[in-house]
């Protein structure tokens, strides 16, 4: 079933929408959740919460690309779950590794009063990402949005793992410079 | 904490950028079949990206047309006698048309790692990790600037979806094959098929790939095993040497034809329904000549999806019997 038809089922309040979504996207969403939670049971819970969130949000939402929409829900739910639960249990997750990588540009001691809202920082990130070459942008989003492993990122970006590491390192440094120039206090 | 703010902020980046990466990561499979899957997808009529040909321009037009909608993939024979593409290769062989490139959001375009040189598109074929000597003379530097956000004026020589210096491949025709090399000694091979005209199997397997006498071993895998990335790759024993040599001899004698012209029976949708084995010739220079075998004696080089060779069935079956 194509995505438009699935979204239509949600709008018709037809409960088979969830079954169909599960059949088509469960593996895809589990991958996103596992990258963050590094735990099958928690990931299953996160993906189940995603189906519930999809049911509750459509309507009014009518996503044009269902996979991205669902992936975004899973990502949010999984990050939220990660924060609520014992982080020590998941030291090996790609999310934990991703956090440690951005520590070099985002320190903990910033003045909370001066912190920009996530949406504002998101706007800056958008502008920054648009300025990058495609392989830089794709690897950055792969690593820090999807939390994919370096090996996976390198694979689908058509580069070696070593090159992916270098590209990500340079991109993080560029981001640091960019945010500083834009007046974002690090 | 600010790190958490960063990951929250990533939630606000544009969907089209996320979707572009999503296409990359979901279409690409892990394991050794990665490059083949990309090419197979493109050829299985899915040709979302590489569509059409310069029918009006025939030979000599090296300009790529990014404005194409990439919605169709057709091929036609070229030459003075106007070959029809009906399966009769004629005296001039079959010509793989130049491809138009159209990369749009929500397409699978980003699946291909490629760059453009002299108006031709070189597509990634395989990674080689332990033969840095394959890389020859420096040819140019790919900018890696093409993706779904790229305007058509940027589709020009040295543009592509990957960036980096590219080189000739020692011992190989640069109009057919180029490579990129990396600090860790690995080499990535890129193959161009645009405008390539092939008559006999030897035009490809000997003149361009130098197969005879240069492979160190042959391995094979069933279609089912390959599709499911099960990794059960077996080595052909030395006892198969004669059969293998005869297979190559007959492969070289066989005529090229368009893949779309391979006859199908009722219930078969495309050539993939005929696929039975994958055969890998491990070359002494580190490369792999990957052949796909189809029931009825059809053989395809994995980097040249639009065409295949129809070879002598008895030599083909003799090898298949061994694999079974």
CSV table of N, CA and C in Angstrom, one decimal, chain B residues 153-218:
chain,number,residue,atom,x,y,z
B,153,UNK,N,22.7,24.1,-14.2
B,153,UNK,CA,23.9,24.7,-14.7
B,153,UNK,C,25.2,24.1,-14.0
B,154,UNK,N,24.9,23.4,-12.9
B,154,UNK,CA,26.1,22.8,-12.2
B,154,UNK,C,26.4,21.4,-12.7
B,155,UNK,N,25.6,20.8,-13.6
B,155,UNK,CA,25.8,19.5,-14.1
B,155,UNK,C,26.9,19.6,-15.2
B,156,UNK,N,28.1,19.5,-14.9
B,156,UNK,CA,29.1,19.7,-15.9
B,156,UNK,C,30.3,18.8,-15.5
B,157,UNK,N,31.3,18.8,-16.3
B,157,UNK,CA,32.5,17.9,-16.0
B,157,UNK,C,33.0,18.2,-14.6
B,158,UNK,N,33.4,17.2,-13.9
B,158,UNK,CA,33.9,17.2,-12.5
B,158,UNK,C,32.8,17.3,-11.4
B,159,UNK,N,31.6,17.5,-11.9
B,159,UNK,CA,30.5,17.5,-10.9
B,159,UNK,C,30.2,16.1,-10.6
B,160,UNK,N,29.4,15.8,-9.5
B,160,UNK,CA,29.0,14.5,-9.2
B,160,UNK,C,28.5,14.4,-7.8
B,161,UNK,N,28.1,13.2,-7.4
B,161,UNK,CA,27.6,13.0,-6.0
B,161,UNK,C,28.7,12.7,-5.0
B,162,UNK,N,29.9,12.5,-5.5
B,162,UNK,CA,31.1,12.2,-4.6
B,162,UNK,C,32.1,13.2,-4.9
B,163,UNK,N,33.0,13.5,-4.0
B,163,UNK,CA,34.1,14.5,-4.2
B,163,UNK,C,35.4,13.8,-4.0
B,164,UNK,N,36.4,14.4,-4.6
B,164,UNK,CA,37.8,13.9,-4.4
B,164,UNK,C,38.5,13.8,-5.8
B,165,UNK,N,39.8,13.6,-5.7
B,165,UNK,CA,40.6,13.4,-6.8
B,165,UNK,C,40.3,12.1,-7.5
B,166,UNK,N,40.3,12.1,-8.8
B,166,UNK,CA,40.2,10.8,-9.5
B,166,UNK,C,41.3,10.5,-10.5
B,167,UNK,N,41.6,9.3,-10.7
B,167,UNK,CA,42.8,8.9,-11.4
B,167,UNK,C,42.5,7.8,-12.5
B,168,UNK,N,43.4,7.6,-13.4
B,168,UNK,CA,43.3,6.5,-14.3
B,168,UNK,C,43.5,5.2,-13.5
B,169,UNK,N,43.1,4.1,-14.1
B,169,UNK,CA,43.3,2.8,-13.4
B,169,UNK,C,44.4,2.1,-14.3
B,170,UNK,N,45.5,1.8,-13.7
B,170,UNK,CA,46.6,1.3,-14.5
B,170,UNK,C,46.2,0.0,-15.2
B,171,UNK,N,46.5,0.1,-16.5
B,171,UNK,CA,46.2,-1.1,-17.4
B,171,UNK,C,44.8,-1.0,-18.0
B,172,UNK,N,44.0,0.0,-17.7
B,172,UNK,CA,42.6,0.0,-18.2
B,172,UNK,C,42.3,1.4,-18.9
B,173,UNK,N,41.4,1.3,-19.8
B,173,UNK,CA,41.1,2.4,-20.7
B,173,UNK,C,40.3,3.4,-19.8
B,174,UNK,N,40.9,4.7,-19.7
B,174,UNK,CA,40.2,5.7,-18.9
B,174,UNK,C,38.8,6.1,-19.4
B,175,UNK,N,38.5,5.8,-20.7
B,175,UNK,CA,37.2,6.2,-21.1
B,175,UNK,C,36.2,5.1,-20.6
B,176,UNK,N,36.7,4.0,-20.0
B,176,UNK,CA,35.8,3.0,-19.5
B,176,UNK,C,35.9,3.0,-18.0
B,177,UNK,N,37.1,3.2,-17.4
B,177,UNK,CA,37.2,3.0,-16.0
B,177,UNK,C,38.2,4.1,-15.4
B,178,UNK,N,37.7,4.7,-14.3
B,178,UNK,CA,38.6,5.6,-13.5
B,178,UNK,C,38.5,5.2,-12.1
B,179,UNK,N,39.3,5.8,-11.2
B,179,UNK,CA,39.2,5.4,-9.8
B,179,UNK,C,39.4,6.6,-8.9
B,180,UNK,N,39.1,6.5,-7.6
B,180,UNK,CA,39.4,7.4,-6.6
B,180,UNK,C,40.3,6.7,-5.6
B,181,UNK,N,41.3,7.3,-5.0
B,181,UNK,CA,42.1,6.6,-4.0
B,181,UNK,C,42.0,7.4,-2.7
B,182,UNK,N,42.3,6.7,-1.6
B,182,UNK,CA,42.1,7.3,-0.3
B,182,UNK,C,43.4,7.0,0.5
B,183,UNK,N,43.5,7.8,1.6
B,183,UNK,CA,44.7,7.8,2.4
B,183,UNK,C,45.0,6.4,3.0
B,184,UNK,N,43.9,5.7,3.3
B,184,UNK,CA,44.1,4.3,3.9
B,184,UNK,C,44.5,3.3,2.8
B,185,UNK,N,44.8,3.7,1.6
B,185,UNK,CA,45.2,2.8,0.6
B,185,UNK,C,44.1,2.2,-0.2
B,186,UNK,N,42.9,2.4,0.1
B,186,UNK,CA,41.8,1.8,-0.6
B,186,UNK,C,41.6,2.6,-1.9
B,187,UNK,N,41.0,1.9,-2.9
B,187,UNK,CA,40.7,2.5,-4.2
B,187,UNK,C,39.2,2.2,-4.5
B,188,UNK,N,38.6,3.2,-5.0
B,188,UNK,CA,37.2,3.0,-5.4
B,188,UNK,C,37.1,3.1,-6.9
B,189,UNK,N,36.6,2.0,-7.5
B,189,UNK,CA,36.6,1.9,-9.0
B,189,UNK,C,35.2,2.5,-9.5
B,190,UNK,N,35.4,3.3,-10.6
B,190,UNK,CA,34.2,3.9,-11.2
B,190,UNK,C,34.2,3.4,-12.7
B,191,UNK,N,33.0,3.0,-13.2
B,191,UNK,CA,32.9,2.5,-14.5
B,191,UNK,C,31.9,3.4,-15.3
B,192,UNK,N,32.3,3.7,-16.6
B,192,UNK,CA,31.4,4.4,-17.4
B,192,UNK,C,30.9,3.5,-18.5
B,193,UNK,N,29.6,3.6,-18.8
B,193,UNK,CA,29.1,2.8,-19.9
B,193,UNK,C,28.4,3.7,-20.9
B,194,UNK,N,28.5,5.0,-20.7
B,194,UNK,CA,27.8,5.9,-21.7
B,194,UNK,C,28.4,5.8,-23.0
B,195,UNK,N,27.6,5.5,-24.0
B,195,UNK,CA,28.1,5.5,-25.4
B,195,UNK,C,28.9,4.3,-25.8
B,196,UNK,N,29.0,3.3,-24.9
B,196,UNK,CA,29.9,2.2,-25.1
B,196,UNK,C,29.2,1.2,-26.2
B,197,UNK,N,29.9,0.9,-27.2
B,197,UNK,CA,29.4,0.0,-28.2
B,197,UNK,C,30.0,-1.4,-28.1
B,198,UNK,N,29.2,-2.4,-28.0
B,198,UNK,CA,29.8,-3.8,-27.8
B,198,UNK,C,29.2,-4.8,-28.8
B,199,UNK,N,30.0,-5.5,-29.4
B,199,UNK,CA,29.5,-6.5,-30.4
B,199,UNK,C,29.6,-7.9,-29.8
B,200,UNK,N,30.9,-8.3,-29.6
B,200,UNK,CA,31.2,-9.7,-29.1
B,200,UNK,C,31.5,-9.6,-27.6
B,201,UNK,N,31.4,-10.7,-26.9
B,201,UNK,CA,31.8,-10.7,-25.5
B,201,UNK,C,33.2,-10.2,-25.2
B,202,UNK,N,34.1,-10.6,-26.2
B,202,UNK,CA,35.5,-10.2,-26.0
B,202,UNK,C,35.7,-8.7,-26.0
B,203,UNK,N,34.8,-7.9,-26.6
B,203,UNK,CA,34.9,-6.5,-26.6
B,203,UNK,C,34.9,-6.0,-25.2
B,204,UNK,N,34.2,-6.6,-24.3
B,204,UNK,CA,34.2,-6.2,-22.9
B,204,UNK,C,35.2,-7.0,-22.1
B,205,UNK,N,35.0,-8.4,-22.1
B,205,UNK,CA,35.7,-9.2,-21.2
B,205,UNK,C,37.2,-9.3,-21.4
B,206,UNK,N,37.6,-9.1,-22.7
B,206,UNK,CA,39.0,-9.2,-23.0
B,206,UNK,C,39.6,-7.8,-23.2
B,207,UNK,N,39.0,-7.0,-24.1
B,207,UNK,CA,39.5,-5.7,-24.5
B,207,UNK,C,39.5,-4.7,-23.3
B,208,UNK,N,38.5,-4.8,-22.5
B,208,UNK,CA,38.4,-3.8,-21.4
B,208,UNK,C,38.6,-4.4,-20.0
B,209,UNK,N,38.3,-5.6,-19.8
B,209,UNK,CA,38.5,-6.2,-18.5
B,209,UNK,C,39.6,-7.2,-18.3
B,210,UNK,N,40.2,-7.6,-19.5
B,210,UNK,CA,41.4,-8.5,-19.5
B,210,UNK,C,41.2,-9.7,-18.6
B,211,UNK,N,40.1,-10.4,-18.8
B,211,UNK,CA,39.7,-11.5,-18.0
B,211,UNK,C,40.6,-12.7,-18.2
B,212,UNK,N,40.8,-13.2,-19.4
B,212,UNK,CA,41.5,-14.4,-19.6
B,212,UNK,C,42.9,-14.4,-19.0
B,213,UNK,N,43.2,-15.4,-18.3
B,213,UNK,CA,44.6,-15.6,-17.7
B,213,UNK,C,44.9,-14.6,-16.6
B,214,UNK,N,44.0,-13.8,-16.2
B,214,UNK,CA,44.3,-12.8,-15.2
B,214,UNK,C,43.5,-13.0,-13.9
B,215,UNK,N,42.8,-14.0,-13.8
B,215,UNK,CA,42.0,-14.2,-12.6
B,215,UNK,C,42.7,-15.3,-11.7
B,216,UNK,N,42.7,-15.1,-10.4
B,216,UNK,CA,43.4,-16.1,-9.6
B,216,UNK,C,42.4,-17.1,-9.1
B,217,UNK,N,41.1,-16.8,-8.9
B,217,UNK,CA,40.2,-17.8,-8.6
B,217,UNK,C,38.8,-17.3,-9.0
B,218,UNK,N,37.9,-18.3,-9.0
B,218,UNK,CA,36.5,-18.0,-9.3
B,218,UNK,C,35.6,-18.4,-8.2
